[in-house]
Amino acid sequence: MQPLNRLAIIGGGLAGISLAYEFSQRGVLCTVFEAESCGGAGASTMSRGIVRVYDPDPWLMRQALQGLRRWQQLNKGFPGLFVQCGCLYLLKAEQTTTAQAALMQLADAGYQAQWLNGPADIVRCQPLLANRALPADQCAIWEPEGGYVNTRLACQVLAQWARDQGAVILEGCSVTAIELQAQRVAVWALGQGALSFDALSFDALVLAGGARSTELLPDTDLFCRSIPLSLLQAGHQPALAQCLIDETCAAYLRPELGGWFFAGGADQIDVP
């Protein structure tokens, strides 16, 4: 494989900008193409942003632990990127055995997570669930180090840090076509006004364009899942203070400032 010197990244959301930041630190010249502004469109505009470690997939759990530590580190340089409010994970009954084994792995890795056995334990952790009829065998995992990322702010901060490392970030620049060649990747783009780019050549390309990815590579098996998301206000009721992921109904809640919270998650309905 040839050395990676020039990398094209399509999409200036959290995924694309994070890659630009990390690769730029390693001396790779990154060019990011973003049709709007960094963090100002797509999933990163309004993302659930929940950061937690437990996952039914052991490999993903290991990556999530590294990710959490990374957000904690980045937050020291720019407070507000990551809010550590804790995350409560309600388990499906069939996940109980694997979840207990995962908890032991987390303990071995030095990550604090607590097993909640039954509704009484869960309500003590999150009193707002007292009004919900939890099954007698309902179990959960409480992660006090969990929380959520301010995705828009993170995109803007990481974009500036990437620029400081030499990355080129083209905002308001929409990619019109890409061509995968034998040893290179060609990118055509259209900027604001009359600005346009002839084919730019790169060693490799990362497609982080979210829902637009299928437009640029229509002949692949790419699939972009849509997740319904609502922004609600608690009103006169107590506001949610922690992140909540409920696998029993594929839903989640994430707190926001001023008594607001995001709610979302549902089964995919537009594909077989």
Short mmCIF file of C-alpha atoms in Angstrom, two decimals:
data_model
loop_
_atom_site.label_atom_id
_atom_site.label_comp_id
_atom_site.label_asym_id
_atom_site.label_seq_id
_atom_site.Cartn_x
_atom_site.Cartn_y
_atom_site.Cartn_z
CA MET A 1 0.00 0.00 0.00
CA GLN A 2 1.35 3.42 -0.97
CA PRO A 3 2.04 5.99 1.79
CA LEU A 4 -0.95 8.12 2.78
CA ASN A 5 0.02 11.76 2.17
CA ARG A 6 -3.17 13.40 0.94
CA LEU A 7 -6.59 12.40 2.28
CA ALA A 8 -9.96 13.68 1.08
CA ILE A 9 -12.84 13.65 3.57
CA ILE A 10 -16.36 14.30 2.35
CA GLY A 11 -18.51 15.59 5.19
CA GLY A 12 -17.70 18.10 7.93
CA GLY A 13 -19.81 16.52 10.63
CA LEU A 14 -18.47 14.93 13.78
CA ALA A 15 -17.17 11.82 12.00
CA GLY A 16 -15.39 13.68 9.20
CA ILE A 17 -13.94 16.45 11.33
CA SER A 18 -12.71 14.01 13.99
CA LEU A 19 -10.85 12.08 11.30
CA ALA A 20 -9.36 15.29 9.90
CA TYR A 21 -8.14 16.27 13.35
CA GLU A 22 -6.60 12.87 14.11
CA PHE A 23 -4.97 12.39 10.69
CA SER A 24 -3.63 15.96 10.60
CA GLN A 25 -1.85 15.35 13.88
CA ARG A 26 -0.09 12.44 12.17
CA GLY A 27 1.21 14.58 9.31
CA VAL A 28 -1.40 13.65 6.70
CA LEU A 29 -2.62 16.58 4.59
CA CYS A 30 -6.41 16.45 4.90
CA THR A 31 -8.94 18.26 2.73
CA VAL A 32 -12.50 18.32 4.08
CA PHE A 33 -15.41 19.07 1.73
CA GLU A 34 -18.48 20.33 3.61
CA ALA A 35 -21.57 21.53 1.75
CA GLU A 36 -22.78 23.71 4.64
CA SER A 37 -20.69 24.55 7.72
CA CYS A 38 -18.86 22.23 10.08
CA GLY A 39 -21.45 20.73 12.41
CA GLY A 40 -24.18 22.81 10.79
CA ALA A 41 -25.96 20.13 8.79
CA GLY A 42 -26.94 16.50 8.82
CA ALA A 43 -26.87 14.29 11.90
CA SER A 44 -24.32 16.48 13.71
CA THR A 45 -26.73 19.43 13.75
CA MET A 46 -29.05 17.69 16.19
CA SER A 47 -27.44 14.51 17.41
CA ARG A 48 -28.20 12.55 20.51
CA GLY A 49 -24.46 12.75 21.24
CA ILE A 50 -24.69 10.20 24.07
CA VAL A 51 -21.35 8.84 25.23
CA ARG A 52 -21.45 5.53 27.08
CA VAL A 53 -19.26 2.46 27.17
CA TYR A 54 -21.43 -0.65 27.65
CA ASP A 55 -22.47 -2.27 24.40
CA PRO A 56 -23.72 -5.79 23.61
CA ASP A 57 -20.84 -6.04 21.13
CA PRO A 58 -17.52 -6.51 23.03
CA TRP A 59 -15.48 -4.97 20.21
CA LEU A 60 -17.65 -1.84 20.15
CA MET A 61 -17.41 -1.63 23.93
CA ARG A 62 -13.62 -1.52 23.77
CA GLN A 63 -13.76 1.25 21.17
CA ALA A 64 -16.34 3.13 23.23
CA LEU A 65 -14.07 3.11 26.28
CA GLN A 66 -11.27 4.64 24.24
CA GLY A 67 -13.73 7.17 22.88
CA LEU A 68 -14.94 8.20 26.32
CA ARG A 69 -11.37 8.73 27.53
CA ARG A 70 -10.68 10.80 24.42
CA TRP A 71 -13.67 13.06 25.04
CA GLN A 72 -12.63 13.52 28.65
CA GLN A 73 -9.17 14.53 27.48
CA LEU A 74 -10.48 16.93 24.82
CA ASN A 75 -12.84 18.51 27.33
CA LYS A 76 -9.88 19.61 29.43
CA GLY A 77 -8.66 21.75 26.55
CA PHE A 78 -12.11 23.13 25.73
CA PRO A 79 -14.63 22.80 28.60
CA GLY A 80 -18.16 22.21 27.38
CA LEU A 81 -17.36 19.71 24.65
CA PHE A 82 -18.37 16.83 26.90
CA VAL A 83 -20.90 16.92 29.74
CA GLN A 84 -20.42 14.11 32.27
CA CYS A 85 -23.90 13.59 33.69
CA GLY A 86 -24.01 9.79 33.77
CA CYS A 87 -25.84 7.30 31.58
CA LEU A 88 -28.43 4.70 32.56
CA TYR A 89 -28.80 1.71 30.23
CA LEU A 90 -31.97 -0.39 30.55
CA LEU A 91 -31.26 -3.91 29.34
CA LYS A 92 -33.34 -6.38 27.40
CA ALA A 93 -33.93 -9.56 29.40
CA GLU A 94 -31.89 -11.65 26.93
CA GLN A 95 -28.89 -9.34 27.43
CA THR A 96 -28.59 -9.97 31.17
CA THR A 97 -25.96 -12.71 31.07
CA THR A 98 -23.71 -11.04 28.49
CA ALA A 99 -24.12 -7.67 30.23
CA GLN A 100 -22.91 -9.08 33.54
CA ALA A 101 -19.84 -10.51 31.80
CA ALA A 102 -19.26 -7.16 30.11
CA LEU A 103 -19.41 -5.42 33.48
CA MET A 104 -16.56 -7.61 34.71
CA GLN A 105 -14.51 -6.63 31.65
CA LEU A 106 -15.16 -2.96 32.34
CA ALA A 107 -14.03 -3.39 35.95
CA ASP A 108 -10.82 -5.04 34.75
CA ALA A 109 -10.25 -2.04 32.46
CA GLY A 110 -10.64 0.36 35.41
CA TYR A 111 -14.02 1.73 34.32
CA GLN A 112 -16.62 2.24 37.02
CA ALA A 113 -20.06 0.88 36.15
CA GLN A 114 -22.78 -0.33 38.50
CA TRP A 115 -25.19 -3.22 38.07
CA LEU A 116 -28.78 -2.33 38.99
CA ASN A 117 -30.84 -5.40 39.82
CA GLY A 118 -34.56 -4.77 39.66
CA PRO A 119 -36.90 -1.75 39.63
CA ALA A 120 -36.03 -0.61 43.17
CA ASP A 121 -32.34 -0.19 42.31
CA ILE A 122 -33.20 1.52 39.04
CA VAL A 123 -35.60 4.01 40.63
CA ARG A 124 -33.04 4.87 43.31
CA CYS A 125 -30.66 5.76 40.50
CA GLN A 126 -33.26 7.59 38.39
CA PRO A 127 -36.32 8.64 40.46
CA LEU A 128 -38.19 9.87 37.36
CA LEU A 129 -38.69 6.22 36.37
CA ALA A 130 -40.86 5.65 39.46
CA ASN A 131 -43.94 6.33 37.31
CA ARG A 132 -43.04 3.67 34.80
CA ALA A 133 -44.17 0.09 35.25
CA LEU A 134 -40.81 -1.67 35.12
CA PRO A 135 -40.82 -5.50 34.92
CA ALA A 136 -39.80 -7.27 38.12
CA ASP A 137 -36.73 -8.72 36.38
CA GLN A 138 -35.66 -5.43 34.76
CA CYS A 139 -31.90 -4.83 35.09
CA ALA A 140 -29.77 -1.89 34.09
CA ILE A 141 -26.22 -0.59 33.99
CA TRP A 142 -25.36 2.79 35.49
CA GLU A 143 -22.27 4.56 34.13
CA PRO A 144 -21.44 7.65 36.22
CA GLU A 145 -18.70 8.67 33.76
CA GLY A 146 -21.09 8.67 30.81
CA GLY A 147 -22.69 11.76 29.38
CA TYR A 148 -23.11 13.59 26.09
CA VAL A 149 -21.15 15.62 23.57
CA ASN A 150 -22.13 19.05 22.27
CA THR A 151 -21.78 17.90 18.67
CA ARG A 152 -22.00 21.31 16.98
CA LEU A 153 -19.42 22.85 19.28
CA ALA A 154 -17.21 19.77 18.95
CA CYS A 155 -17.24 20.05 15.14
CA GLN A 156 -16.27 23.72 15.25
CA VAL A 157 -13.49 23.24 17.81
CA LEU A 158 -12.04 20.15 16.13
CA ALA A 159 -12.19 21.92 12.75
CA GLN A 160 -10.10 24.80 14.08
CA TRP A 161 -7.63 22.42 15.71
CA ALA A 162 -7.37 20.51 12.41
CA ARG A 163 -6.68 23.76 10.55
CA ASP A 164 -3.95 24.56 13.05
CA GLN A 165 -2.35 21.24 12.05
CA GLY A 166 -2.48 22.10 8.35
CA ALA A 167 -5.85 20.67 7.29
CA VAL A 168 -7.81 22.41 4.54
CA ILE A 169 -11.52 22.65 5.36
CA LEU A 170 -13.73 23.86 2.51
CA GLU A 171 -17.08 24.95 3.93
CA GLY A 172 -19.92 25.70 1.53
CA CYS A 173 -18.30 23.32 -0.95
CA SER A 174 -20.44 20.50 -2.32
CA VAL A 175 -18.88 17.44 -3.94
CA THR A 176 -20.49 16.70 -7.29
CA ALA A 177 -18.62 13.53 -8.26
CA ILE A 178 -15.89 11.15 -7.17
CA GLU A 179 -13.93 8.66 -9.23
CA LEU A 180 -12.04 5.73 -7.78
CA GLN A 181 -8.94 5.26 -9.91
CA ALA A 182 -6.22 2.59 -9.81
CA GLN A 183 -3.91 4.33 -7.32
CA ARG A 184 -5.70 7.64 -6.68
CA VAL A 185 -9.09 9.16 -5.96
CA ALA A 186 -10.42 12.11 -7.98
CA VAL A 187 -12.91 14.57 -6.47
CA TRP A 188 -14.98 17.21 -8.27
CA ALA A 189 -16.64 19.91 -6.16
CA LEU A 190 -18.69 23.08 -6.52
CA GLY A 191 -18.20 25.95 -4.10
CA GLN A 192 -20.22 29.03 -3.29
CA GLY A 193 -20.81 31.48 -6.12
CA ALA A 194 -18.87 30.63 -9.27
CA LEU A 195 -16.12 28.78 -7.43
CA SER A 196 -15.57 25.30 -8.78
CA PHE A 197 -12.82 22.71 -8.59
CA ASP A 198 -11.52 20.56 -11.38
CA ALA A 199 -10.63 17.03 -10.40
CA LEU A 200 -8.48 17.09 -7.27
CA SER A 201 -6.34 14.03 -6.72
CA PHE A 202 -5.86 12.24 -3.39
CA ASP A 203 -4.26 9.07 -2.11
CA ALA A 204 -7.47 8.01 -0.36
CA LEU A 205 -10.97 9.18 0.42
CA VAL A 206 -13.25 8.86 3.43
CA LEU A 207 -16.95 9.27 2.72
CA ALA A 208 -18.55 10.70 5.85
CA GLY A 209 -21.42 12.46 4.15
CA GLY A 210 -24.27 10.82 6.03
CA ALA A 211 -27.44 10.60 3.98
CA ARG A 212 -25.71 12.05 0.90
CA SER A 213 -23.25 9.16 0.80
CA THR A 214 -25.62 7.01 -1.26
CA GLU A 215 -25.89 9.80 -3.88
CA LEU A 216 -22.14 9.89 -4.43
CA LEU A 217 -21.75 6.09 -4.51
CA PRO A 218 -25.11 4.84 -5.80
CA ASP A 219 -23.78 1.44 -6.93
CA THR A 220 -22.71 0.31 -3.47
CA ASP A 221 -24.60 -1.34 -0.63
CA LEU A 222 -24.37 1.73 1.60
CA PHE A 223 -27.38 2.26 3.84
CA CYS A 224 -28.11 5.31 5.97
CA ARG A 225 -30.51 4.81 8.84
CA SER A 226 -32.87 7.60 9.84
CA ILE A 227 -33.57 7.96 13.56
CA PRO A 228 -36.58 10.07 14.65
CA LEU A 229 -35.56 12.77 17.11
CA SER A 230 -37.60 15.28 19.12
CA LEU A 231 -36.61 18.20 21.34
CA LEU A 232 -38.96 18.44 24.32
CA GLN A 233 -39.24 20.59 27.42
CA ALA A 234 -40.01 19.23 30.84
CA GLY A 235 -42.21 22.22 31.73
CA HIS A 236 -43.19 22.21 35.40
CA GLN A 237 -42.07 18.61 35.84
CA PRO A 238 -38.55 17.73 37.06
CA ALA A 239 -36.09 17.74 34.19
CA LEU A 240 -34.10 14.67 33.24
CA ALA A 241 -30.56 15.00 34.58
CA GLN A 242 -28.92 11.88 33.12
CA CYS A 243 -28.77 10.19 29.74
CA LEU A 244 -31.10 7.21 29.38
CA ILE A 245 -30.89 4.43 26.80
CA ASP A 246 -33.77 1.99 26.89
CA GLU A 247 -33.06 -1.11 24.82
CA THR A 248 -36.45 -2.62 25.72
CA CYS A 249 -38.16 -0.15 23.39
CA ALA A 250 -35.18 1.13 21.36
CA ALA A 251 -35.49 4.67 22.71
CA TYR A 252 -33.29 7.20 24.44
CA LEU A 253 -33.45 10.50 26.32
CA ARG A 254 -30.64 13.04 26.60
CA PRO A 255 -30.74 16.16 28.79
CA GLU A 256 -30.17 19.66 27.48
CA LEU A 257 -29.85 23.02 29.18
CA GLY A 258 -32.89 24.85 30.53
CA GLY A 259 -35.08 21.83 31.20
CA TRP A 260 -35.00 20.62 27.60
CA PHE A 261 -34.15 17.11 26.50
CA PHE A 262 -33.80 15.13 23.29
CA ALA A 263 -35.93 12.03 22.82
CA GLY A 264 -35.61 9.58 19.99
CA GLY A 265 -35.08 6.09 18.69
CA ALA A 266 -37.39 3.77 16.83
CA ASP A 267 -37.39 0.70 14.64
CA GLN A 268 -36.38 1.30 11.03
CA ILE A 269 -39.53 1.28 8.89
CA ASP A 270 -38.43 2.24 5.36
CA VAL A 271 -36.42 -0.92 4.52
CA PRO A 272 -37.13 -4.66 4.71
#
